[in-house]
Tab-separated table of C-alpha atoms and ligand atoms in Angstrom:
chain	number	residue	atom	x	y	z
B	1	MET	CA	-27.401	-26.126	6.845
B	2	LYS	CA	-25.495	-22.941	7.634
B	3	THR	CA	-21.805	-22.648	8.373
B	4	VAL	CA	-21.077	-20.018	11.003
B	5	LYS	CA	-17.736	-18.501	11.930
B	6	PHE	CA	-16.978	-16.422	15.002
B	7	GLY	CA	-13.905	-14.190	15.128
B	8	GLY	CA	-11.549	-13.609	18.036
B	9	SER	CA	-13.404	-10.687	19.612
B	10	SER	CA	-16.545	-12.865	19.730
B	11	LEU	CA	-14.685	-15.363	21.919
B	12	ALA	CA	-12.594	-12.988	23.990
B	13	SER	CA	-14.524	-13.321	27.260
B	14	ALA	CA	-17.200	-15.389	28.999
B	15	GLU	CA	-19.775	-12.746	28.168
B	16	GLN	CA	-18.900	-12.976	24.479
B	17	VAL	CA	-18.927	-16.788	24.475
B	18	ARG	CA	-22.436	-16.688	25.973
B	19	LYS	CA	-23.570	-14.463	23.100
B	20	VAL	CA	-21.963	-16.882	20.631
B	21	CYS	CA	-23.795	-19.851	22.149
B	22	ASP	CA	-27.095	-17.936	22.087
B	23	ILE	CA	-26.581	-17.175	18.411
B	24	ILE	CA	-25.723	-20.800	17.613
B	25	THR	CA	-28.781	-22.186	19.361
B	26	ALA	CA	-31.147	-19.515	18.014
B	27	ASP	CA	-31.220	-21.170	14.562
B	28	THR	CA	-31.337	-24.949	14.108
B	29	ALA	CA	-29.639	-24.591	10.706
B	30	ARG	CA	-26.424	-23.403	12.418
B	31	ARG	CA	-24.894	-26.848	12.649
B	32	LEU	CA	-21.293	-26.295	11.631
B	33	VAL	CA	-19.481	-23.659	13.670
B	34	VAL	CA	-15.919	-22.397	13.255
B	35	VAL	CA	-14.242	-20.602	16.137
B	36	SER	CA	-11.153	-18.400	16.387
B	37	ALA	CA	-8.854	-18.140	19.377
B	38	PRO	CA	-9.891	-15.597	22.036
B	39	GLY	CA	-9.011	-12.154	20.708
B	40	LYS	CA	-8.757	-8.744	22.343
B	41	ARG	CA	-11.206	-7.747	25.098
B	42	THR	CA	-10.148	-4.100	24.874
B	43	ASN	CA	-7.982	-2.121	22.470
B	44	SER	CA	-4.922	-2.526	24.665
B	45	ASP	CA	-5.423	-6.265	25.209
B	46	THR	CA	-3.323	-8.985	23.534
B	47	LYS	CA	-4.771	-11.720	21.325
B	48	VAL	CA	-4.209	-15.276	22.541
B	49	THR	CA	-2.554	-16.072	19.197
B	50	ASP	CA	-0.014	-13.294	19.778
B	51	LEU	CA	0.727	-14.653	23.257
B	52	LEU	CA	1.211	-18.107	21.765
B	53	ILE	CA	3.580	-16.757	19.135
B	54	ALA	CA	5.597	-15.026	21.862
B	55	ALA	CA	5.747	-18.294	23.823
B	56	ALA	CA	6.834	-20.180	20.692
B	57	GLU	CA	9.530	-17.626	19.937
B	58	ALA	CA	10.856	-18.080	23.468
B	59	GLY	CA	10.789	-21.864	23.045
B	60	LEU	CA	12.610	-21.679	19.717
B	61	THR	CA	15.412	-19.563	21.162
B	62	HIS	CA	15.832	-21.693	24.318
B	63	ARG	CA	14.243	-19.050	26.534
B	64	ASP	CA	11.524	-19.650	29.059
B	65	GLY	CA	8.081	-19.218	27.493
B	66	SER	CA	6.137	-20.217	30.594
B	67	ARG	CA	5.078	-16.656	31.462
B	68	GLU	CA	3.367	-16.166	28.105
B	69	LEU	CA	1.886	-19.634	28.358
B	70	GLN	CA	0.523	-18.872	31.810
B	71	ARG	CA	-1.214	-15.793	30.397
B	72	VAL	CA	-2.894	-17.997	27.810
B	73	VAL	CA	-4.009	-20.451	30.506
B	74	GLU	CA	-5.423	-17.518	32.495
B	75	ARG	CA	-7.380	-16.277	29.479
B	76	PHE	CA	-9.056	-19.672	29.088
B	77	ALA	CA	-9.539	-20.024	32.866
B	78	ASP	CA	-11.231	-16.598	33.003
B	79	ILE	CA	-13.641	-17.608	30.275
B	80	ALA	CA	-14.383	-20.985	31.859
B	81	THR	CA	-15.045	-19.584	35.340
B	82	GLY	CA	-17.071	-16.723	33.888
B	83	LEU	CA	-19.233	-19.355	32.211
B	84	GLY	CA	-19.703	-21.132	35.536
B	85	MET	CA	-17.721	-24.181	34.442
B	86	ALA	CA	-15.784	-26.294	36.960
B	87	ALA	CA	-12.164	-25.255	37.576
B	88	GLU	CA	-11.010	-28.684	36.331
B	89	SER	CA	-12.347	-27.926	32.866
B	90	VAL	CA	-9.165	-25.928	32.272
B	91	ASP	CA	-6.847	-28.840	33.208
B	92	PRO	CA	-6.810	-30.453	29.749
B	93	ILE	CA	-6.182	-27.012	28.192
B	94	ARG	CA	-3.243	-26.368	30.484
B	95	ALA	CA	-1.811	-29.829	29.785
B	96	ASP	CA	-2.241	-29.404	26.035
B	97	LEU	CA	-0.481	-26.023	26.020
B	98	GLN	CA	2.399	-27.314	28.141
B	99	GLN	CA	2.865	-30.292	25.872
B	100	ARG	CA	3.102	-28.037	22.833
B	101	LEU	CA	5.599	-25.724	24.547
B	102	ASP	CA	7.776	-28.677	25.625
B	103	ALA	CA	7.744	-30.293	22.180
B	104	ASP	CA	10.838	-30.892	20.089
B	105	ILE	CA	11.966	-27.697	18.320
B	106	SER	CA	14.031	-29.248	15.532
B	107	ASP	CA	11.242	-28.601	13.009
B	108	LYS	CA	10.792	-24.870	13.619
B	109	GLY	CA	7.842	-24.410	11.276
B	110	LEU	CA	5.940	-27.258	12.864
B	111	TYR	CA	6.731	-26.065	16.390
B	112	MET	CA	5.541	-22.521	15.673
B	113	ASP	CA	2.387	-23.657	13.881
B	114	SER	CA	1.501	-26.125	16.579
B	115	MET	CA	1.752	-23.360	19.187
B	116	LYS	CA	-0.289	-20.939	17.045
B	117	ALA	CA	-3.027	-23.529	16.522
B	118	ALA	CA	-3.438	-24.071	20.270
B	119	GLY	CA	-5.644	-20.963	20.542
B	120	GLU	CA	-8.276	-22.272	18.140
B	121	ALA	CA	-7.966	-25.913	19.244
B	122	ASN	CA	-8.697	-25.055	22.874
B	123	SER	CA	-11.275	-22.403	22.067
B	124	ALA	CA	-13.275	-25.040	20.156
B	125	ARG	CA	-12.924	-27.504	23.010
B	126	LEU	CA	-14.163	-24.940	25.530
B	127	VAL	CA	-17.163	-23.835	23.464
B	128	ALA	CA	-18.220	-27.449	22.840
B	129	ASP	CA	-17.861	-28.278	26.559
B	130	TYR	CA	-19.890	-25.235	27.524
B	131	LEU	CA	-22.675	-26.001	25.030
B	132	ARG	CA	-22.851	-29.564	26.311
B	133	SER	CA	-23.039	-28.291	29.888
B	134	GLN	CA	-26.136	-26.391	28.730
B	135	GLY	CA	-27.713	-29.549	27.401
B	136	VAL	CA	-26.873	-28.873	23.739
B	137	ASP	CA	-25.654	-31.773	21.582
B	138	ALA	CA	-22.305	-30.256	20.534
B	139	HIS	CA	-18.968	-31.877	19.646
B	140	CYS	CA	-15.521	-30.551	19.023
B	141	ILE	CA	-14.130	-31.693	15.684
B	142	ASP	CA	-10.505	-32.687	15.114
B	143	PRO	CA	-9.439	-31.222	11.737
B	144	ALA	CA	-7.082	-34.187	11.210
B	145	VAL	CA	-9.932	-36.687	11.467
B	146	ALA	CA	-12.395	-34.519	9.518
B	147	GLY	CA	-9.949	-34.152	6.604
B	148	MET	CA	-8.824	-30.516	6.588
B	149	ILE	CA	-5.894	-31.358	4.307
B	150	LEU	CA	-3.586	-28.445	3.495
B	151	SER	CA	-0.400	-27.775	1.573
B	152	ASP	CA	2.743	-28.266	3.607
B	153	GLU	CA	3.569	-24.559	3.990
B	154	PRO	CA	3.904	-23.547	7.638
B	155	GLY	CA	2.104	-20.284	8.367
B	156	ASN	CA	0.963	-19.982	4.788
B	157	ALA	CA	-0.952	-23.150	3.994
B	158	ARG	CA	-3.590	-23.538	1.309
B	159	VAL	CA	-6.377	-26.035	1.111
B	160	LEU	CA	-5.861	-29.082	-1.110
B	161	ARG	CA	-8.646	-30.145	-3.439
B	162	GLN	CA	-9.130	-33.540	-1.837
B	163	ALA	CA	-10.068	-31.882	1.467
B	164	TYR	CA	-13.481	-30.899	0.128
B	165	GLY	CA	-14.594	-34.484	-0.504
B	166	ARG	CA	-13.502	-35.605	2.945
B	167	LEU	CA	-14.986	-32.646	4.811
B	168	ARG	CA	-18.333	-33.175	3.126
B	169	SER	CA	-19.196	-35.940	5.598
B	170	LEU	CA	-19.535	-33.247	8.292
B	171	ARG	CA	-23.000	-32.721	6.806
B	172	GLU	CA	-24.089	-36.049	8.158
B	173	ARG	CA	-22.866	-35.469	11.719
B	174	PRO	CA	-25.684	-35.160	14.189
B	175	GLY	CA	-25.809	-32.194	16.582
B	176	ILE	CA	-23.637	-29.118	16.373
B	177	SER	CA	-20.036	-29.494	15.203
B	178	ILE	CA	-17.548	-27.004	16.631
B	179	PHE	CA	-14.571	-26.802	14.305
B	180	PRO	CA	-11.351	-24.990	15.284
B	181	GLY	CA	-10.332	-22.440	12.638
B	182	PHE	CA	-6.901	-21.477	11.322
B	183	PHE	CA	-5.178	-24.878	10.937
B	184	GLY	CA	-5.240	-28.266	9.309
B	185	TYR	CA	-2.794	-31.012	8.402
B	186	SER	CA	-0.586	-31.776	5.436
B	187	GLU	CA	-0.945	-35.078	3.597
B	188	SER	CA	1.875	-36.465	5.695
B	189	GLY	CA	0.027	-35.455	8.870
B	190	ARG	CA	2.007	-32.360	9.773
B	191	LEU	CA	0.050	-29.563	11.492
B	192	VAL	CA	0.061	-26.368	9.403
B	193	THR	CA	-1.676	-22.999	9.777
B	194	PHE	CA	-3.179	-20.582	7.309
B	195	PRO	CA	-1.873	-16.998	7.214
B	196	ARG	CA	-2.963	-14.823	10.144
B	197	GLY	CA	-6.692	-14.244	10.349
B	198	GLY	CA	-7.145	-17.607	8.658
B	199	SER	CA	-10.195	-18.844	10.574
B	200	ASP	CA	-12.216	-16.993	7.933
B	201	ILE	CA	-10.634	-19.343	5.396
B	202	THR	CA	-11.547	-22.430	7.445
B	203	GLY	CA	-15.168	-21.260	7.574
B	204	ALA	CA	-15.327	-20.673	3.840
B	205	ILE	CA	-13.782	-24.074	3.030
B	206	LEU	CA	-16.279	-25.832	5.276
B	207	ALA	CA	-19.213	-23.884	3.852
B	208	ALA	CA	-18.164	-24.959	0.355
B	209	ALA	CA	-17.443	-28.554	1.396
B	210	VAL	CA	-20.853	-29.139	3.005
B	211	ASP	CA	-22.624	-27.007	0.401
B	212	ALA	CA	-24.066	-24.718	3.055
B	213	GLU	CA	-27.034	-22.516	2.196
B	214	LEU	CA	-25.218	-19.589	3.840
B	215	TYR	CA	-21.829	-18.794	5.356
B	216	GLU	CA	-22.341	-16.475	8.309
B	217	ASN	CA	-19.251	-14.640	9.447
B	218	PHE	CA	-19.750	-13.057	12.869
B	219	THR	CA	-17.450	-10.233	13.847
B	220	ASP	CA	-17.718	-7.056	15.926
B	221	VAL	CA	-19.186	-4.580	13.475
B	222	ASP	CA	-22.767	-4.240	12.260
B	223	SER	CA	-21.770	-4.406	8.623
B	224	VAL	CA	-19.112	-3.732	6.068
B	225	PHE	CA	-18.710	0.001	5.546
B	226	VAL	CA	-18.200	1.912	2.334
B	227	ALA	CA	-14.855	3.197	3.689
B	228	ASN	CA	-12.709	2.718	6.770
B	229	PRO	CA	-14.597	4.103	9.829
B	230	LYS	CA	-11.249	5.119	11.319
B	231	LEU	CA	-10.930	7.647	8.498
B	232	ILE	CA	-14.532	8.589	7.817
B	233	ASN	CA	-16.900	9.553	10.564
B	234	ASN	CA	-19.994	7.366	10.384
B	235	PRO	CA	-19.494	5.978	6.878
B	236	ARG	CA	-22.389	4.421	4.998
B	237	ALA	CA	-23.071	0.735	5.536
B	238	VAL	CA	-22.968	-1.728	2.659
B	239	ALA	CA	-26.087	-3.905	2.541
B	240	GLU	CA	-25.049	-6.048	-0.399
B	241	ILE	CA	-21.795	-6.488	-2.251
B	242	THR	CA	-20.539	-9.004	-4.805
B	243	TYR	CA	-17.608	-11.353	-4.243
B	244	ARG	CA	-15.637	-9.525	-6.890
B	245	GLU	CA	-16.199	-6.162	-5.265
B	246	MET	CA	-15.334	-7.521	-1.847
B	247	ARG	CA	-12.212	-9.199	-3.187
B	248	GLU	CA	-10.958	-5.928	-4.662
B	249	LEU	CA	-11.703	-4.003	-1.485
B	250	SER	CA	-10.077	-6.636	0.754
B	251	TYR	CA	-7.018	-6.415	-1.435
B	252	ALA	CA	-6.852	-2.693	-0.848
B	253	GLY	CA	-7.062	-2.933	2.895
B	254	PHE	CA	-10.652	-3.686	3.883
B	255	SER	CA	-9.944	-5.659	7.005
B	256	VAL	CA	-13.389	-7.095	7.743
B	257	PHE	CA	-12.730	-10.351	5.989
B	258	HIS	CA	-9.650	-12.343	5.037
B	259	ASP	CA	-9.256	-11.862	1.287
B	260	GLU	CA	-8.339	-15.501	0.609
B	261	ALA	CA	-11.512	-16.603	2.366
B	262	LEU	CA	-13.821	-15.647	-0.456
B	263	GLU	CA	-12.384	-18.063	-3.006
B	264	PRO	CA	-14.037	-21.308	-1.806
B	265	VAL	CA	-17.475	-19.733	-1.315
B	266	PHE	CA	-17.208	-17.809	-4.574
B	267	HIS	CA	-16.552	-20.993	-6.534
B	268	ALA	CA	-19.351	-22.808	-4.756
B	269	GLY	CA	-21.699	-19.806	-5.173
B	270	ILE	CA	-22.549	-19.738	-1.475
B	271	PRO	CA	-23.726	-16.358	-0.164
B	272	VAL	CA	-21.929	-14.866	2.815
B	273	ALA	CA	-23.458	-12.776	5.600
B	274	VAL	CA	-21.182	-10.568	7.677
B	275	LYS	CA	-22.907	-10.127	11.049
B	276	ASN	CA	-22.257	-8.636	14.470
B	277	THR	CA	-22.058	-10.933	17.512
B	278	ASN	CA	-22.913	-7.934	19.691
B	279	ASN	CA	-25.952	-7.042	17.622
B	280	PRO	CA	-27.138	-10.172	15.811
B	281	ALA	CA	-30.468	-8.559	14.905
B	282	ALA	CA	-28.731	-6.029	12.625
B	283	PRO	CA	-29.100	-7.066	8.972
B	284	GLY	CA	-25.336	-7.027	8.336
B	285	THR	CA	-23.803	-7.219	4.880
B	286	ARG	CA	-24.493	-9.926	2.312
B	287	ILE	CA	-21.820	-10.989	-0.145
B	288	VAL	CA	-23.397	-12.454	-3.247
B	289	LEU	CA	-22.566	-13.519	-6.800
B	290	GLU	CA	-24.610	-10.773	-8.426
B	291	ARG	CA	-26.479	-7.749	-7.199
B	292	ARG	CA	-28.759	-5.152	-8.648
B	293	VAL	CA	-26.755	-1.980	-9.118
B	294	GLY	CA	-28.677	1.001	-7.775
B	295	ASP	CA	-28.100	4.689	-8.348
B	296	VAL	CA	-24.687	4.639	-6.720
B	297	PRO	CA	-22.170	2.980	-9.018
B	298	VAL	CA	-19.489	2.802	-6.326
B	299	VAL	CA	-19.775	0.346	-3.450
B	300	GLY	CA	-16.557	1.013	-1.584
B	301	ILE	CA	-13.281	2.893	-1.374
B	302	ALA	CA	-10.088	1.601	0.191
B	303	GLY	CA	-6.402	2.344	0.201
B	304	THR	CA	-3.283	0.633	1.421
B	305	GLY	CA	0.424	1.378	1.397
B	306	GLY	CA	3.520	-0.778	1.136
B	307	PHE	CA	4.021	-1.047	-2.622
B	308	CYS	CA	6.833	-0.108	-4.945
B	309	SER	CA	6.970	0.352	-8.655
B	310	ILE	CA	9.779	-0.687	-10.991
B	311	TYR	CA	9.600	1.450	-14.115
B	312	VAL	CA	11.199	0.104	-17.296
B	313	SER	CA	11.319	1.845	-20.647
B	314	ARG	CA	12.786	0.853	-23.977
B	315	TYR	CA	12.280	2.575	-27.277
B	316	LEU	CA	9.984	0.525	-29.576
B	317	MET	CA	9.107	-1.862	-26.767
B	318	ASN	CA	5.725	-2.439	-28.359
B	319	ARG	CA	7.397	-4.050	-31.396
B	320	GLU	CA	9.586	-6.402	-29.439
B	321	VAL	CA	8.060	-9.852	-29.077
B	322	GLY	CA	8.614	-11.383	-25.637
B	323	PHE	CA	9.791	-8.293	-23.764
B	324	GLY	CA	7.024	-8.522	-21.174
B	325	ARG	CA	7.562	-12.224	-20.668
B	326	ARG	CA	11.290	-11.836	-20.197
B	327	LEU	CA	10.766	-8.979	-17.767
B	328	LEU	CA	8.313	-10.962	-15.671
B	329	GLN	CA	10.606	-13.996	-15.882
B	330	LEU	CA	13.190	-12.010	-13.940
B	331	PHE	CA	10.668	-11.516	-11.165
B	332	GLU	CA	9.743	-15.179	-11.253
B	333	ASP	CA	13.418	-16.144	-10.969
B	334	GLU	CA	13.614	-14.037	-7.831
B	335	ALA	CA	10.357	-15.551	-6.509
B	336	ILE	CA	8.709	-12.123	-6.360
B	337	PRO	CA	5.000	-12.113	-7.198
B	338	PHE	CA	3.940	-9.059	-9.155
B	339	GLU	CA	0.756	-7.196	-8.278
B	340	HIS	CA	0.082	-5.121	-11.406
B	341	THR	CA	1.787	-4.112	-14.614
B	342	PRO	CA	0.454	-0.802	-15.898
B	343	SER	CA	2.030	-0.126	-19.262
B	344	GLY	CA	2.475	2.429	-22.028
B	345	ILE	CA	3.770	2.102	-25.596
B	346	ASP	CA	7.432	1.994	-24.739
B	347	ASN	CA	7.287	1.459	-20.999
B	348	ILE	CA	5.955	-0.837	-18.380
B	349	SER	CA	5.876	-0.655	-14.595
B	350	VAL	CA	5.892	-3.690	-12.381
B	351	ILE	CA	4.244	-3.091	-9.025
B	352	VAL	CA	5.401	-5.353	-6.214
B	353	ARG	CA	5.085	-5.381	-2.448
B	354	GLU	CA	7.826	-3.434	-0.776
B	355	ASP	CA	8.427	-5.939	2.030
B	356	ILE	CA	9.575	-8.601	-0.422
B	357	PHE	CA	11.715	-6.245	-2.491
B	358	ASP	CA	14.630	-5.429	-0.246
B	359	HIS	CA	17.643	-3.409	-1.279
B	360	ALA	CA	19.793	-6.378	-2.329
B	361	THR	CA	16.975	-7.834	-4.448
B	362	GLU	CA	16.402	-4.440	-6.005
B	363	GLN	CA	20.053	-4.175	-7.031
B	364	ARG	CA	20.027	-7.645	-8.599
B	365	VAL	CA	16.759	-7.144	-10.482
B	366	LEU	CA	17.734	-3.713	-11.784
B	367	ARG	CA	21.114	-4.962	-12.979
B	368	ARG	CA	19.478	-7.820	-14.862
B	369	ILE	CA	16.861	-5.554	-16.456
B	370	ARG	CA	19.632	-3.264	-17.692
B	371	THR	CA	21.990	-5.948	-18.947
B	372	GLU	CA	19.671	-8.721	-20.117
B	373	LEU	CA	16.754	-6.670	-21.433
B	374	LEU	CA	18.839	-3.701	-22.557
B	375	ALA	CA	16.320	-1.262	-21.100
B	376	ASP	CA	16.867	2.457	-21.821
B	377	GLU	CA	15.700	3.468	-18.401
B	378	VAL	CA	15.004	1.630	-15.167
B	379	SER	CA	13.982	3.246	-11.915
B	380	VAL	CA	12.320	2.284	-8.670
B	381	GLN	CA	9.787	4.275	-6.746
B	382	ARG	CA	9.177	3.215	-3.174
B	383	GLY	CA	6.542	4.356	-0.681
B	384	LEU	CA	3.633	3.824	-3.036
B	385	ALA	CA	0.040	3.294	-1.912
B	386	LEU	CA	-2.844	1.937	-3.958
B	387	VAL	CA	-6.291	3.432	-3.667
B	388	MET	CA	-9.241	1.562	-5.136
B	389	VAL	CA	-12.684	2.745	-6.087
B	390	VAL	CA	-14.834	-0.351	-6.472
B	391	GLY	CA	-18.313	-0.994	-7.812
B	392	GLU	CA	-20.092	-3.248	-10.312
B	393	GLY	CA	-21.895	-0.152	-11.572
B	394	MET	CA	-18.658	1.400	-12.832
B	395	ARG	CA	-18.719	-0.464	-16.079
B	396	HIS	CA	-21.886	1.327	-17.200
B	397	THR	CA	-21.229	4.760	-15.765
B	398	VAL	CA	-19.581	7.507	-17.720
B	399	GLY	CA	-17.312	10.043	-16.056
B	400	LEU	CA	-16.295	8.230	-12.883
B	401	ALA	CA	-12.577	8.572	-13.565
B	402	ALA	CA	-13.047	12.288	-14.114
B	403	ARG	CA	-14.882	12.638	-10.817
B	404	ALA	CA	-12.168	10.710	-8.987
B	405	THR	CA	-9.308	12.681	-10.466
B	406	ALA	CA	-11.109	15.974	-9.838
B	407	ALA	CA	-11.528	14.932	-6.198
B	408	PHE	CA	-7.797	14.241	-5.973
B	409	ALA	CA	-6.993	17.600	-7.524
B	410	ARG	CA	-9.214	19.425	-5.029
B	411	ALA	CA	-7.519	17.611	-2.128
B	412	ARG	CA	-4.097	18.325	-3.691
B	413	VAL	CA	-3.258	14.626	-3.818
B	414	ASN	CA	-0.695	13.918	-6.487
B	415	LEU	CA	-1.469	10.925	-8.725
B	416	GLU	CA	1.440	8.637	-9.498
B	417	MET	CA	-0.464	6.079	-11.529
B	418	ILE	CA	-3.918	5.212	-12.825
B	419	ASN	CA	-4.907	1.646	-13.614
B	420	GLN	CA	-8.406	0.921	-14.805
B	421	GLY	CA	-8.375	-2.827	-14.158
B	422	SER	CA	-9.619	-5.090	-16.886
B	423	SER	CA	-12.114	-6.427	-14.353
B	424	GLU	CA	-14.097	-3.220	-14.886
B	425	VAL	CA	-15.309	-3.296	-11.296
B	426	SER	CA	-12.514	-1.128	-10.016
B	427	MET	CA	-10.288	1.805	-10.707
B	428	MET	CA	-6.905	1.885	-9.097
B	429	PHE	CA	-4.847	4.959	-8.289
B	430	GLY	CA	-1.248	5.044	-7.142
B	431	VAL	CA	-0.421	7.796	-4.653
B	432	LYS	CA	2.396	8.428	-2.189
B	433	ASP	CA	2.057	6.460	1.067
B	434	HIS	CA	1.585	9.597	3.145
B	435	GLU	CA	-1.283	10.780	0.953
B	436	VAL	CA	-3.358	7.622	1.046
B	437	ASP	CA	-5.723	8.742	3.832
B	438	ALA	CA	-6.330	12.101	2.192
B	439	ALA	CA	-7.059	10.284	-1.074
B	440	VAL	CA	-9.681	8.003	0.511
B	441	ILE	CA	-11.324	10.932	2.309
B	442	ALA	CA	-11.469	12.938	-0.928
B	443	LEU	CA	-13.039	10.058	-2.844
B	444	TYR	CA	-15.585	9.401	-0.104
B	445	ALA	CA	-16.649	13.042	-0.170
B	446	GLU	CA	-17.010	12.879	-3.942
B	447	PHE	CA	-19.041	9.668	-4.176
B	448	PHE	CA	-20.914	9.586	-0.883
B	449	GLY	CA	-20.590	13.019	0.687
A	528	LIG	N1	-6.276	-16.610	15.700
A	528	LIG	C1	-5.702	-16.436	14.407
A	528	LIG	C2	-5.117	-15.037	14.296
A	528	LIG	O1	-5.172	-14.267	15.240
A	528	LIG	C3	-6.642	-16.737	13.296
A	528	LIG	C4	-7.945	-15.988	13.308
A	528	LIG	O2	-8.327	-15.416	14.322
A	528	LIG	O3	-8.613	-15.971	12.283
A	528	LIG	O4	-4.570	-14.714	13.280
């Protein structure tokens, strides 16, 4: 049994939905299918989820959201008519959307999440209806009934352990199950969504729950590329990559796959295939537990901005028991997750995401570091980007750091930080935000040029 997920661009129009249905029926093992909401048809188009969010924002502020809602209805109607379905097939979708928009707004998180989930819920309904109209035994699954149980965190939910046991029974369902991505329910029955792009997570949870032989993730590119094709003309394709490598690259801005999505399949050891709905014959990229490292030690290069670094120094820090713990405790008190902590003998930097470290928080944290930890020096550097060179082969290859730093020097990119992660599958470089693209281009030229 394979679990298959289709992203928003694969469901954006009738033509795309036809391709999706052809792919589903081409392999009898594709019995559990996760769908996203219709995404963009062209670059300037708007995703259905974004329209739903706009409608919800109107609803929450007592404005009229019916225009946005009408656009969503039209998107579904376009798909249905393009598929040759009867005009009435859109009636239940329209009614469902209206009901969500008219719902009580006292619980803002619930209201917003229920609107956001409408894209996937109705997309799944439409695909199942269409498949049935073609004589295929397909059913739309209700995540509440199937047991997609999530933590009660609107817009940021996580799967709860007990969900896996309940979802396992999907294995036994006859025919093809069409499962809406992106949302589930809390233990008390409240609808909650994953972070944006979360249908990938739904697919991975289901693949792990039913112990699928493969998790196929269909998107709109032939494969994962070694570096961002927006920066590098015609970059090399990645045929095979390990979960660890993919995780590190997703972290640094690889946008093919939601980074949280790999966890369930990684733990279950289920291989993932990234494939193209528009070119299903292309081999795509396989994500596996282990791979044979060839001549090229590096598998990918990525960079992303939006970080800041809090530098703390104190003479003889290395002799002071508990300094690191007390420093990180300050961040915990402020509910700020830290990303990395590169350190020296008498200094340590805490790297955090800039968007959760506003000016007021910065003032508070800095004051506490000075007064409670008696630091000699504390400073903050904003506008930091992290660039990662990733590859399982790095561990056994001498001189990679030298090649990377030489490439930076040639491109006149100034290095703010180097962090050779203990994972040994990546090297991380801190550069200024505005130099991140130049850094990725320089590294690509060095390792793949
Ligand atoms: N439709 C949701 C979003 O746009 C989830 C997804 O497509 O994965 O974020």
